[in-house]
């Protein structure tokens, strides 16, 4: 594992704050593309309802509050206040971005969840990792091993090179294009899997929406 140096974290915080405060409209909680119980038995309806309608909603609400306060401070040229708001924007903004990707990364089994990738994404995975099973193992190991709360990600650079990375807490992936995220905050699995995070990570592959991941991969190469 790695940790960002203080200077890098500072730059990332400022970048995240500016990107969110440049938005012209308030952020909204996206609808799920399936019912709360649609991912059962892999993820229970109770978890999905709490995760989406409570946790993600809180990130959105708190992000909007922090952004408005930041804009007010910016108008007053109150730099100290702006700096003090950056952690809240980074945390809640990252939570909003990460979860908005996460919901679409998943799909019920009867709507394309599970299976394996196809097309260019499959070729890239096999070319860089050798097999789909290898990338699954690497990402699972990384996500399971995150200390505390965080995310495991399959990400891509603009040249289409894939990477398996992790981020602490709700830190967003801003240096690469996030393709597939595994949320390993306890609220994502604890009601069902208790403290056995590895079982949750193993099971989540049964509902991964590889079509969505492939679409994100194609878009990443066009940026």
Short mmCIF file of C-alpha atoms in Angstrom, two decimals:
data_model
loop_
_atom_site.label_atom_id
_atom_site.label_comp_id
_atom_site.label_asym_id
_atom_site.label_seq_id
_atom_site.Cartn_x
_atom_site.Cartn_y
_atom_site.Cartn_z
CA UNK A 1 0.00 0.00 0.00
CA UNK A 2 1.00 3.61 -0.31
CA UNK A 3 0.18 6.94 1.23
CA UNK A 4 0.15 10.26 -0.57
CA UNK A 5 2.75 12.70 0.66
CA UNK A 6 1.33 15.76 2.46
CA UNK A 7 2.09 18.07 -0.49
CA UNK A 8 0.36 15.72 -2.93
CA UNK A 9 -2.65 15.35 -0.67
CA UNK A 10 -2.82 19.13 -0.35
CA UNK A 11 -2.78 19.58 -4.12
CA UNK A 12 -5.43 16.90 -4.55
CA UNK A 13 -7.63 18.52 -1.90
CA UNK A 14 -7.45 21.93 -3.61
CA UNK A 15 -8.11 20.37 -7.02
CA UNK A 16 -11.15 18.50 -5.74
CA UNK A 17 -12.51 21.59 -3.99
CA UNK A 18 -12.17 23.76 -7.09
CA UNK A 19 -13.77 21.18 -9.39
CA UNK A 20 -16.86 20.92 -7.18
CA UNK A 21 -17.26 24.63 -6.48
CA UNK A 22 -17.08 25.42 -10.20
CA UNK A 23 -20.34 23.54 -10.67
CA UNK A 24 -23.29 25.81 -11.46
CA UNK A 25 -26.03 23.65 -9.95
CA UNK A 26 -26.60 21.79 -6.71
CA UNK A 27 -25.66 18.13 -6.60
CA UNK A 28 -28.48 15.57 -6.43
CA UNK A 29 -28.74 11.98 -5.30
CA UNK A 30 -28.94 9.81 -8.44
CA UNK A 31 -31.64 7.18 -8.71
CA UNK A 32 -30.51 3.58 -8.62
CA UNK A 33 -30.87 1.80 -11.99
CA UNK A 34 -32.53 -1.14 -10.16
CA UNK A 35 -34.62 -1.81 -7.05
CA UNK A 36 -32.99 -1.97 -3.63
CA UNK A 37 -33.52 -5.72 -3.43
CA UNK A 38 -32.38 -6.46 -6.99
CA UNK A 39 -28.82 -7.45 -6.04
CA UNK A 40 -29.87 -10.08 -3.52
CA UNK A 41 -28.55 -12.44 -2.32
CA UNK A 42 -25.15 -10.81 -2.97
CA UNK A 43 -26.13 -7.50 -1.34
CA UNK A 44 -29.29 -7.32 0.74
CA UNK A 45 -32.06 -4.83 0.05
CA UNK A 46 -31.65 -3.46 3.57
CA UNK A 47 -27.99 -2.62 2.94
CA UNK A 48 -28.74 -1.06 -0.44
CA UNK A 49 -31.51 1.12 0.96
CA UNK A 50 -29.38 2.40 3.84
CA UNK A 51 -26.30 2.76 1.64
CA UNK A 52 -28.10 4.78 -1.02
CA UNK A 53 -30.86 6.68 0.80
CA UNK A 54 -28.91 7.41 3.99
CA UNK A 55 -25.15 7.35 3.38
CA UNK A 56 -24.98 8.61 -0.20
CA UNK A 57 -27.73 11.13 0.47
CA UNK A 58 -25.74 12.49 3.41
CA UNK A 59 -22.69 12.97 1.20
CA UNK A 60 -24.79 14.92 -1.31
CA UNK A 61 -26.44 17.09 1.33
CA UNK A 62 -23.17 17.87 3.09
CA UNK A 63 -21.42 18.55 -0.22
CA UNK A 64 -24.02 21.12 -1.21
CA UNK A 65 -23.73 22.85 2.16
CA UNK A 66 -19.92 22.95 2.00
CA UNK A 67 -19.89 24.17 -1.61
CA UNK A 68 -22.26 27.04 -0.85
CA UNK A 69 -20.16 28.03 2.15
CA UNK A 70 -17.03 27.86 -0.01
CA UNK A 71 -18.54 30.08 -2.70
CA UNK A 72 -19.58 32.60 -0.06
CA UNK A 73 -16.08 32.59 1.41
CA UNK A 74 -14.58 32.95 -2.05
CA UNK A 75 -16.78 35.97 -2.78
CA UNK A 76 -15.53 37.53 0.45
CA UNK A 77 -11.93 36.57 -0.33
CA UNK A 78 -11.87 34.70 2.98
CA UNK A 79 -8.99 32.37 2.18
CA UNK A 80 -8.80 30.89 5.68
CA UNK A 81 -12.46 29.85 5.49
CA UNK A 82 -11.97 28.44 1.99
CA UNK A 83 -9.06 26.31 3.19
CA UNK A 84 -11.03 25.09 6.21
CA UNK A 85 -13.84 23.87 3.92
CA UNK A 86 -11.63 21.91 1.53
CA UNK A 87 -11.59 18.67 3.61
CA UNK A 88 -15.42 18.61 3.75
CA UNK A 89 -15.68 19.18 0.01
CA UNK A 90 -13.09 16.53 -0.70
CA UNK A 91 -14.70 13.96 1.60
CA UNK A 92 -18.34 14.51 0.66
CA UNK A 93 -17.55 15.23 -2.99
CA UNK A 94 -15.50 12.06 -3.20
CA UNK A 95 -18.29 10.14 -1.51
CA UNK A 96 -20.78 11.43 -4.07
CA UNK A 97 -18.55 10.71 -7.08
CA UNK A 98 -17.45 7.28 -5.84
CA UNK A 99 -20.96 6.08 -5.06
CA UNK A 100 -22.41 7.45 -8.29
CA UNK A 101 -19.94 5.22 -10.14
CA UNK A 102 -20.43 2.28 -7.77
CA UNK A 103 -24.20 1.99 -8.34
CA UNK A 104 -23.74 1.73 -12.11
CA UNK A 105 -20.82 -0.70 -11.71
CA UNK A 106 -23.36 -3.19 -10.35
CA UNK A 107 -26.33 -4.92 -11.97
CA UNK A 108 -28.73 -7.73 -11.09
CA UNK A 109 -27.76 -11.10 -12.50
CA UNK A 110 -30.76 -11.03 -14.87
CA UNK A 111 -29.65 -7.62 -16.18
CA UNK A 112 -26.05 -8.38 -17.03
CA UNK A 113 -24.49 -8.66 -13.60
CA UNK A 114 -21.62 -11.11 -13.23
CA UNK A 115 -19.95 -12.96 -16.06
CA UNK A 116 -16.81 -11.58 -17.66
CA UNK A 117 -15.82 -8.53 -19.71
CA UNK A 118 -15.73 -8.58 -23.49
CA UNK A 119 -14.24 -6.63 -26.37
CA UNK A 120 -11.46 -4.09 -25.91
CA UNK A 121 -11.65 -4.24 -22.13
CA UNK A 122 -11.12 -8.00 -22.16
CA UNK A 123 -8.17 -7.64 -24.54
CA UNK A 124 -6.62 -4.99 -22.28
CA UNK A 125 -7.08 -7.12 -19.17
CA UNK A 126 -5.63 -10.23 -20.80
CA UNK A 127 -2.77 -8.21 -22.29
CA UNK A 128 -1.79 -6.57 -19.02
CA UNK A 129 -2.84 -9.07 -16.36
CA UNK A 130 -2.89 -12.35 -18.26
CA UNK A 131 -6.49 -13.21 -17.39
CA UNK A 132 -9.70 -11.87 -15.91
CA UNK A 133 -9.22 -14.10 -12.87
CA UNK A 134 -5.87 -12.46 -12.21
CA UNK A 135 -7.27 -8.93 -12.21
CA UNK A 136 -10.15 -10.09 -10.02
CA UNK A 137 -7.69 -11.60 -7.56
CA UNK A 138 -5.47 -8.53 -7.50
CA UNK A 139 -8.35 -6.09 -7.00
CA UNK A 140 -9.98 -8.35 -4.39
CA UNK A 141 -6.74 -8.66 -2.45
CA UNK A 142 -6.18 -4.90 -2.57
CA UNK A 143 -9.75 -4.04 -1.51
CA UNK A 144 -9.80 -6.60 1.26
CA UNK A 145 -6.52 -5.31 2.61
CA UNK A 146 -7.49 -1.63 2.84
CA UNK A 147 -6.92 -0.61 6.44
CA UNK A 148 -10.03 1.03 7.84
CA UNK A 149 -12.41 2.47 5.26
CA UNK A 150 -11.77 3.02 1.58
CA UNK A 151 -12.11 1.74 -1.96
CA UNK A 152 -10.40 -0.63 -4.35
CA UNK A 153 -10.43 0.47 -8.00
CA UNK A 154 -9.71 -0.77 -11.48
CA UNK A 155 -8.68 2.40 -13.31
CA UNK A 156 -7.25 3.48 -16.65
CA UNK A 157 -4.97 6.18 -17.97
CA UNK A 158 -5.63 8.00 -21.27
CA UNK A 159 -3.56 5.46 -23.19
CA UNK A 160 -5.76 2.63 -21.98
CA UNK A 161 -3.25 1.20 -19.52
CA UNK A 162 -5.10 -0.43 -16.65
CA UNK A 163 -4.11 -0.14 -13.02
CA UNK A 164 -5.39 -1.63 -9.77
CA UNK A 165 -5.30 1.05 -7.07
CA UNK A 166 -6.82 1.86 -3.70
CA UNK A 167 -7.95 5.04 -2.01
CA UNK A 168 -8.49 5.76 1.67
CA UNK A 169 -11.86 6.93 3.02
CA UNK A 170 -13.73 8.75 0.21
CA UNK A 171 -10.69 10.08 -1.64
CA UNK A 172 -11.63 10.26 -5.33
CA UNK A 173 -9.51 8.84 -8.13
CA UNK A 174 -8.46 12.02 -9.92
CA UNK A 175 -5.16 11.05 -11.54
CA UNK A 176 -6.72 8.20 -13.53
CA UNK A 177 -10.19 7.35 -14.85
CA UNK A 178 -12.03 5.13 -12.35
CA UNK A 179 -13.65 2.16 -14.08
CA UNK A 180 -14.74 -0.26 -11.37
CA UNK A 181 -14.91 0.44 -7.66
CA UNK A 182 -15.36 -1.85 -4.69
CA UNK A 183 -16.63 0.03 -1.65
CA UNK A 184 -15.11 -1.46 1.49
CA UNK A 185 -16.59 0.90 4.04
CA UNK A 186 -18.34 -1.21 6.66
CA UNK A 187 -21.73 0.33 5.80
CA UNK A 188 -21.43 -1.39 2.40
CA UNK A 189 -21.46 -4.90 3.83
CA UNK A 190 -21.47 -5.21 7.63
CA UNK A 191 -25.19 -5.89 8.16
CA UNK A 192 -24.88 -8.98 5.95
CA UNK A 193 -21.25 -10.09 6.03
CA UNK A 194 -20.35 -8.87 9.56
CA UNK A 195 -16.58 -8.47 9.88
CA UNK A 196 -15.71 -10.87 7.04
CA UNK A 197 -14.93 -8.31 4.36
CA UNK A 198 -13.29 -10.94 2.16
CA UNK A 199 -16.60 -12.79 1.71
CA UNK A 200 -18.31 -9.59 0.57
CA UNK A 201 -15.52 -8.78 -1.89
CA UNK A 202 -15.60 -12.31 -3.27
CA UNK A 203 -19.38 -12.23 -3.71
CA UNK A 204 -19.59 -8.81 -5.34
CA UNK A 205 -18.10 -10.14 -8.58
CA UNK A 206 -21.41 -11.95 -9.12
CA UNK A 207 -23.12 -8.61 -9.74
CA UNK A 208 -20.39 -6.57 -11.47
CA UNK A 209 -21.77 -4.79 -14.54
CA UNK A 210 -18.93 -5.37 -16.99
CA UNK A 211 -20.81 -3.58 -19.76
CA UNK A 212 -20.69 -0.39 -17.69
CA UNK A 213 -17.01 -0.91 -16.90
CA UNK A 214 -16.28 -1.39 -20.62
CA UNK A 215 -18.14 1.82 -21.49
CA UNK A 216 -16.05 3.71 -18.94
CA UNK A 217 -12.89 2.19 -20.39
CA UNK A 218 -13.79 3.29 -23.93
CA UNK A 219 -14.57 6.80 -22.70
CA UNK A 220 -11.28 7.00 -20.79
CA UNK A 221 -9.28 6.45 -23.97
CA UNK A 222 -11.13 9.27 -25.74
CA UNK A 223 -10.35 11.93 -23.14
#
